mmCIF file of C-alpha atoms in Angstrom:
data_model
loop_
_atom_site.group_PDB
_atom_site.id
_atom_site.type_symbol
_atom_site.label_atom_id
_atom_site.label_comp_id
_atom_site.label_asym_id
_atom_site.label_seq_id
_atom_site.Cartn_x
_atom_site.Cartn_y
_atom_site.Cartn_z
ATOM 1 C CA MET A 1 -12.066 21.366 43.723
ATOM 2 C CA ASP A 2 -10.938 22.279 40.195
ATOM 3 C CA LYS A 3 -7.630 20.463 40.677
ATOM 4 C CA HIS A 4 -9.460 17.399 42.006
ATOM 5 C CA ARG A 5 -11.853 17.396 39.044
ATOM 6 C CA ALA A 6 -8.956 17.780 36.599
ATOM 7 C CA SER A 7 -7.194 14.848 38.256
ATOM 8 C CA ILE A 8 -10.288 12.640 37.935
ATOM 9 C CA GLU A 9 -10.701 13.623 34.295
ATOM 10 C CA GLU A 10 -7.053 12.751 33.604
ATOM 11 C CA ILE A 11 -7.475 9.350 35.262
ATOM 12 C CA ILE A 12 -10.581 8.652 33.145
ATOM 13 C CA LYS A 13 -8.781 9.791 29.991
ATOM 14 C CA ASN A 14 -5.764 7.588 30.717
ATOM 15 C CA SER A 15 -8.002 4.628 31.540
ATOM 16 C CA PHE A 16 -9.898 5.065 28.280
ATOM 17 C CA SER A 17 -6.648 5.277 26.309
ATOM 18 C CA SER A 18 -5.359 2.146 28.030
ATOM 19 C CA GLN A 19 -8.540 0.238 27.180
ATOM 20 C CA LYS A 20 -8.290 1.281 23.524
ATOM 21 C CA ALA A 21 -4.647 0.198 23.377
ATOM 22 C CA SER A 22 -5.477 -3.223 24.833
ATOM 23 C CA LEU A 23 -8.230 -4.014 22.330
ATOM 24 C CA LYS A 24 -7.402 -6.935 20.059
ATOM 25 C CA GLU A 25 -10.465 -7.231 17.849
ATOM 26 C CA PHE A 26 -11.847 -4.617 15.475
ATOM 27 C CA TYR A 27 -14.067 -4.802 12.405
ATOM 28 C CA LEU A 28 -13.557 -3.219 8.990
ATOM 29 C CA PHE A 29 -16.632 -3.522 6.763
ATOM 30 C CA GLY A 30 -17.609 -6.475 8.966
ATOM 31 C CA LYS A 31 -14.235 -8.235 8.492
ATOM 32 C CA LEU A 32 -12.140 -9.069 11.534
ATOM 33 C CA VAL A 33 -9.044 -6.974 12.213
ATOM 34 C CA TYR A 34 -7.111 -8.916 14.848
ATOM 35 C CA VAL A 35 -4.153 -7.423 16.722
ATOM 36 C CA GLN A 36 -2.328 -10.637 17.579
ATOM 37 C CA ASP A 37 0.758 -8.791 18.851
ATOM 38 C CA PRO A 38 0.473 -5.146 19.984
ATOM 39 C CA PHE A 39 1.942 -2.401 17.848
ATOM 40 C CA VAL A 40 5.362 -1.148 18.864
ATOM 41 C CA GLY A 41 4.250 2.421 18.232
ATOM 42 C CA SER A 42 1.133 4.292 19.302
ATOM 43 C CA ILE A 43 -1.493 3.479 16.682
ATOM 44 C CA ASP A 44 -5.233 4.014 16.900
ATOM 45 C CA VAL A 45 -6.636 1.127 14.882
ATOM 46 C CA GLN A 46 -10.213 2.330 15.149
ATOM 47 C CA ASP A 47 -9.296 5.742 13.728
ATOM 48 C CA VAL A 48 -7.705 4.045 10.723
ATOM 49 C CA ILE A 49 -10.755 1.835 10.244
ATOM 50 C CA ASN A 50 -13.059 4.859 10.436
ATOM 51 C CA GLU A 51 -11.035 6.684 7.784
ATOM 52 C CA ILE A 52 -11.115 3.696 5.440
ATOM 53 C CA GLU A 53 -14.857 3.167 5.859
ATOM 54 C CA GLU A 54 -15.504 6.855 5.197
ATOM 55 C CA THR A 55 -13.404 7.084 2.027
ATOM 56 C CA ILE A 56 -13.039 3.656 0.359
ATOM 57 C CA PRO A 57 -15.891 1.724 -1.332
ATOM 58 C CA SER A 58 -16.632 -1.423 0.683
ATOM 59 C CA HIS A 59 -16.744 -3.696 -2.378
ATOM 60 C CA LEU A 60 -12.992 -3.213 -2.843
ATOM 61 C CA PHE A 61 -12.493 -5.343 0.277
ATOM 62 C CA GLU A 62 -14.530 -8.329 -0.946
ATOM 63 C CA GLU A 63 -11.430 -10.518 -1.413
ATOM 64 C CA ILE A 64 -10.242 -9.878 2.151
ATOM 65 C CA ASP A 65 -11.473 -12.118 4.964
ATOM 66 C CA THR A 66 -9.329 -10.811 7.802
ATOM 67 C CA ILE A 67 -6.466 -8.485 8.699
ATOM 68 C CA ILE A 68 -3.926 -9.748 11.226
ATOM 69 C CA VAL A 69 -1.342 -7.605 13.008
ATOM 70 C CA GLY A 70 1.662 -9.299 14.556
ATOM 71 C CA THR A 71 5.217 -10.549 14.243
ATOM 72 C CA PHE A 72 5.607 -12.801 11.210
ATOM 73 C CA ASP A 73 8.850 -14.358 10.037
ATOM 74 C CA PHE A 74 7.813 -14.260 6.383
ATOM 75 C CA LEU A 75 7.440 -10.484 6.641
ATOM 76 C CA ASP A 76 10.660 -9.944 8.578
ATOM 77 C CA ASP A 77 12.640 -12.227 6.251
ATOM 78 C CA ARG A 78 11.659 -10.079 3.259
ATOM 79 C CA ASP A 79 11.760 -6.780 5.165
ATOM 80 C CA LEU A 80 8.063 -6.202 4.447
ATOM 81 C CA GLU A 81 5.578 -4.127 6.387
ATOM 82 C CA ALA A 82 2.580 -6.059 5.066
ATOM 83 C CA ALA A 83 1.510 -8.757 2.608
ATOM 84 C CA TYR A 84 -1.690 -10.200 1.186
ATOM 85 C CA GLN A 85 -1.991 -14.004 1.191
ATOM 86 C CA GLU A 86 -5.008 -16.245 0.644
ATOM 87 C CA GLY A 87 -7.668 -13.832 1.789
ATOM 88 C CA ALA A 88 -5.722 -12.258 4.651
ATOM 89 C CA ILE A 89 -3.659 -9.107 5.012
ATOM 90 C CA TYR A 90 -0.750 -9.616 7.401
ATOM 91 C CA VAL A 91 0.639 -6.422 8.935
ATOM 92 C CA ASN A 92 3.944 -6.136 10.773
ATOM 93 C CA ASN A 93 3.392 -4.755 14.277
ATOM 94 C CA LYS A 94 6.593 -2.702 13.964
ATOM 95 C CA ILE A 95 4.948 0.008 11.844
ATOM 96 C CA ILE A 96 4.887 3.248 13.752
ATOM 97 C CA SER A 97 1.943 5.429 12.721
ATOM 98 C CA ASN A 98 -1.710 5.508 11.704
ATOM 99 C CA ARG A 99 -0.625 6.634 8.239
ATOM 100 C CA ASP A 100 1.650 3.597 7.867
ATOM 101 C CA LEU A 101 -1.188 1.264 8.797
ATOM 102 C CA LEU A 102 -3.594 3.009 6.430
ATOM 103 C CA GLU A 103 -1.144 2.899 3.506
ATOM 104 C CA ASN A 104 -0.296 -0.758 4.050
ATOM 105 C CA ILE A 105 -3.922 -1.879 4.250
ATOM 106 C CA LEU A 106 -4.843 -0.036 1.048
ATOM 107 C CA HIS A 107 -1.748 -1.257 -0.795
ATOM 108 C CA GLU A 108 -2.469 -4.891 0.038
ATOM 109 C CA MET A 109 -6.165 -4.369 -0.720
ATOM 110 C CA ALA A 110 -5.031 -3.339 -4.199
ATOM 111 C CA HIS A 111 -3.119 -6.616 -4.541
ATOM 112 C CA SER A 112 -6.206 -8.548 -3.439
ATOM 113 C CA LEU A 113 -8.134 -7.019 -6.332
ATOM 114 C CA GLU A 114 -5.784 -8.740 -8.756
ATOM 115 C CA ASN A 115 -7.534 -12.009 -7.840
ATOM 116 C CA SER A 116 -11.080 -10.981 -8.670
ATOM 117 C CA MET A 117 -10.441 -8.218 -11.215
ATOM 118 C CA GLY A 118 -7.229 -9.370 -12.850
ATOM 119 C CA TYR A 119 -8.863 -9.746 -16.245
ATOM 120 C CA LEU A 120 -10.027 -6.135 -16.178
ATOM 121 C CA ILE A 121 -6.653 -4.868 -14.963
ATOM 122 C CA TYR A 122 -4.284 -6.884 -17.135
ATOM 123 C CA ALA A 123 -6.033 -8.858 -19.893
ATOM 124 C CA ASP A 124 -5.849 -6.276 -22.682
ATOM 125 C CA ASN A 125 -2.112 -5.604 -21.998
ATOM 126 C CA ARG A 126 -2.643 -1.825 -22.050
ATOM 127 C CA LEU A 127 -1.331 -1.430 -18.501
ATOM 128 C CA HIS A 128 1.580 -3.727 -19.356
ATOM 129 C CA SER A 129 2.470 -1.556 -22.372
ATOM 130 C CA GLU A 130 2.218 1.692 -20.415
ATOM 131 C CA PHE A 131 4.462 0.318 -17.681
ATOM 132 C CA LEU A 132 7.111 -1.078 -20.056
ATOM 133 C CA GLY A 133 7.222 2.143 -22.044
ATOM 134 C CA LYS A 134 7.985 4.048 -18.855
ATOM 135 C CA ARG A 135 10.567 1.485 -17.787
ATOM 136 C CA GLN A 136 12.457 1.832 -21.084
ATOM 137 C CA ARG A 137 12.421 5.631 -20.880
ATOM 138 C CA LEU A 138 13.721 5.422 -17.326
ATOM 139 C CA LYS A 139 16.526 3.118 -18.481
ATOM 140 C CA SER A 140 17.622 5.728 -21.005
ATOM 141 C CA ILE A 141 17.580 8.403 -18.293
ATOM 142 C CA LEU A 142 19.637 6.228 -15.927
ATOM 143 C CA ASP A 143 22.083 5.409 -18.698
ATOM 144 C CA GLY A 144 22.536 9.118 -19.278
ATOM 145 C CA GLU A 145 23.259 9.599 -15.585
ATOM 146 C CA GLY A 146 25.984 6.960 -15.663
ATOM 147 C CA PHE A 147 24.206 4.134 -13.822
ATOM 148 C CA ASP A 148 24.968 0.528 -14.733
ATOM 149 C CA THR A 149 21.640 -0.620 -16.221
ATOM 150 C CA TRP A 150 22.460 -4.211 -17.167
ATOM 151 C CA TYR A 151 19.229 -5.327 -15.476
ATOM 152 C CA ASP A 152 16.329 -6.593 -17.585
ATOM 153 C CA PHE A 153 14.040 -3.563 -17.683
ATOM 154 C CA SER A 154 11.541 -5.567 -19.769
ATOM 155 C CA ASN A 155 10.878 -8.007 -16.917
ATOM 156 C CA THR A 156 7.574 -6.931 -15.380
ATOM 157 C CA GLU A 157 7.785 -9.382 -12.460
ATOM 158 C CA TYR A 158 9.352 -8.538 -9.112
ATOM 159 C CA ASP A 159 13.104 -9.101 -9.071
ATOM 160 C CA ALA A 160 15.015 -8.728 -5.802
ATOM 161 C CA GLU A 161 18.256 -7.646 -7.490
ATOM 162 C CA PHE A 162 16.476 -5.002 -9.532
ATOM 163 C CA ASP A 163 14.655 -3.781 -6.412
ATOM 164 C CA THR A 164 18.004 -3.470 -4.606
ATOM 165 C CA PHE A 165 19.437 -1.576 -7.575
ATOM 166 C CA LEU A 166 16.602 0.955 -7.405
ATOM 167 C CA TYR A 167 16.545 1.252 -3.622
ATOM 168 C CA LYS A 168 20.280 1.239 -2.845
ATOM 169 C CA ASP A 169 22.325 1.902 -5.998
ATOM 170 C CA VAL A 170 20.131 4.639 -7.420
ATOM 171 C CA GLY A 171 18.339 5.549 -4.189
ATOM 172 C CA TYR A 172 14.722 6.665 -3.965
ATOM 173 C CA PRO A 173 15.484 10.406 -3.614
ATOM 174 C CA VAL A 174 17.480 10.337 -6.870
ATOM 175 C CA LEU A 175 14.987 7.971 -8.501
ATOM 176 C CA ARG A 176 12.131 10.286 -7.530
ATOM 177 C CA SER A 177 13.894 13.189 -9.210
ATOM 178 C CA LEU A 178 14.830 11.271 -12.372
ATOM 179 C CA SER A 179 11.402 9.666 -12.751
ATOM 180 C CA ASP A 180 9.424 12.857 -12.097
ATOM 181 C CA GLY A 181 6.651 13.063 -14.673
ATOM 182 C CA LEU A 182 7.214 9.433 -15.629
ATOM 183 C CA PHE A 183 6.155 7.451 -12.545
ATOM 184 C CA HIS A 184 3.797 8.732 -9.851
ATOM 185 C CA THR A 185 6.065 7.269 -7.142
ATOM 186 C CA PRO A 186 9.517 5.589 -7.157
ATOM 187 C CA TYR A 187 8.146 2.292 -5.821
ATOM 188 C CA ALA A 188 5.911 2.014 -8.899
ATOM 189 C CA VAL A 189 9.065 1.255 -10.936
ATOM 190 C CA THR A 190 9.614 -2.029 -9.074
ATOM 191 C CA SER A 191 7.210 -4.283 -11.008
ATOM 192 C CA LEU A 192 3.933 -4.225 -12.915
ATOM 193 C CA ARG A 193 2.017 -5.422 -9.855
ATOM 194 C CA GLU A 194 3.565 -2.691 -7.694
ATOM 195 C CA TYR A 195 2.815 -0.160 -10.434
ATOM 196 C CA TRP A 196 -0.835 -1.167 -10.036
ATOM 197 C CA ALA A 197 -0.937 -1.342 -6.232
ATOM 198 C CA SER A 198 0.966 1.881 -5.611
ATOM 199 C CA GLY A 199 -1.339 3.568 -8.123
ATOM 200 C CA VAL A 200 -4.418 2.495 -6.169
ATOM 201 C CA GLU A 201 -2.794 3.695 -2.949
ATOM 202 C CA ASP A 202 -1.972 7.089 -4.452
ATOM 203 C CA TYR A 203 -5.425 7.369 -6.024
ATOM 204 C CA PHE A 204 -6.986 7.352 -2.559
ATOM 205 C CA LEU A 205 -4.229 8.749 -0.339
ATOM 206 C CA GLY A 206 -1.928 10.740 -2.598
ATOM 207 C CA ASN A 207 -2.305 13.007 -5.586
ATOM 208 C CA ARG A 208 -5.097 11.565 -7.724
ATOM 209 C CA ASP A 209 -4.639 14.208 -10.402
ATOM 210 C CA LEU A 210 -0.944 13.304 -10.691
ATOM 211 C CA VAL A 211 -1.785 9.625 -11.216
ATOM 212 C CA LYS A 212 -4.217 10.625 -13.961
ATOM 213 C CA LYS A 213 -1.694 12.947 -15.635
ATOM 214 C CA VAL A 214 1.360 10.692 -15.416
ATOM 215 C CA SER A 215 -0.292 7.281 -15.888
ATOM 216 C CA PRO A 216 -3.599 7.700 -17.751
ATOM 217 C CA ILE A 217 -4.075 3.996 -18.489
ATOM 218 C CA LEU A 218 -3.350 3.086 -14.867
ATOM 219 C CA PHE A 219 -5.846 5.744 -13.773
ATOM 220 C CA SER A 220 -8.522 4.380 -16.111
ATOM 221 C CA LYS A 221 -7.923 0.831 -14.835
ATOM 222 C CA ILE A 222 -8.292 1.972 -11.224
ATOM 223 C CA GLU A 223 -11.566 3.731 -11.960
ATOM 224 C CA GLY A 224 -12.701 0.754 -14.014
ATOM 225 C CA VAL A 225 -12.280 -1.473 -10.963
ATOM 226 C CA ILE A 226 -13.876 1.029 -8.595
ATOM 227 C CA PHE A 227 -16.959 1.605 -10.748
ATOM 228 C CA HIS A 228 -17.134 -1.862 -12.299
ATOM 229 C CA GLU A 229 -20.620 -3.302 -12.685
ATOM 230 C CA ASP A 230 -21.277 -6.965 -13.398
#
């Protein structure tokens, strides 16, 4: 009898798991999350949504109309896991864990805030100055380590060659070590916009105290957006 009951319970459990995996539509703060193409890995979308709704203020998602998971050429062509475009977050279905999905949604949410809160984030140039100061100090460190730093470290926009230099020539493990105490994460070096977005991501999911210590202006901008009142 016990074996029979255990078998029934296992069948119910597997059926429930199968139903969850086949769901295509979810809602995050009332906004549609549509799984157009199923994830390659085992990801519980509802668990990720629950975590976001429990920890992130809903008003930070005001610029987002929908989140779509699937296979997208414009993501694959640029080797991206996610991107924010015209009110939608597009997520590559090849990501492999709940944590990946959570990080990507929050990172692109941060980019969406540049539309509505850009004046607060960038207008006074304080974030720009903090970022460039760190970039120039990093250049000196890399020079001292023998790296060829002919790249324009004063360019705050994304540059594919510079990104490749950081990712492949220097390498993130080395970059993490050399930028310790200067940038809260190696990816923050990439551009001013990524400095902002990775800061927001780390504020909620990483070491908030480290962001405050290493990048005080960035930290103040993040809290300014979070607690902004019209």
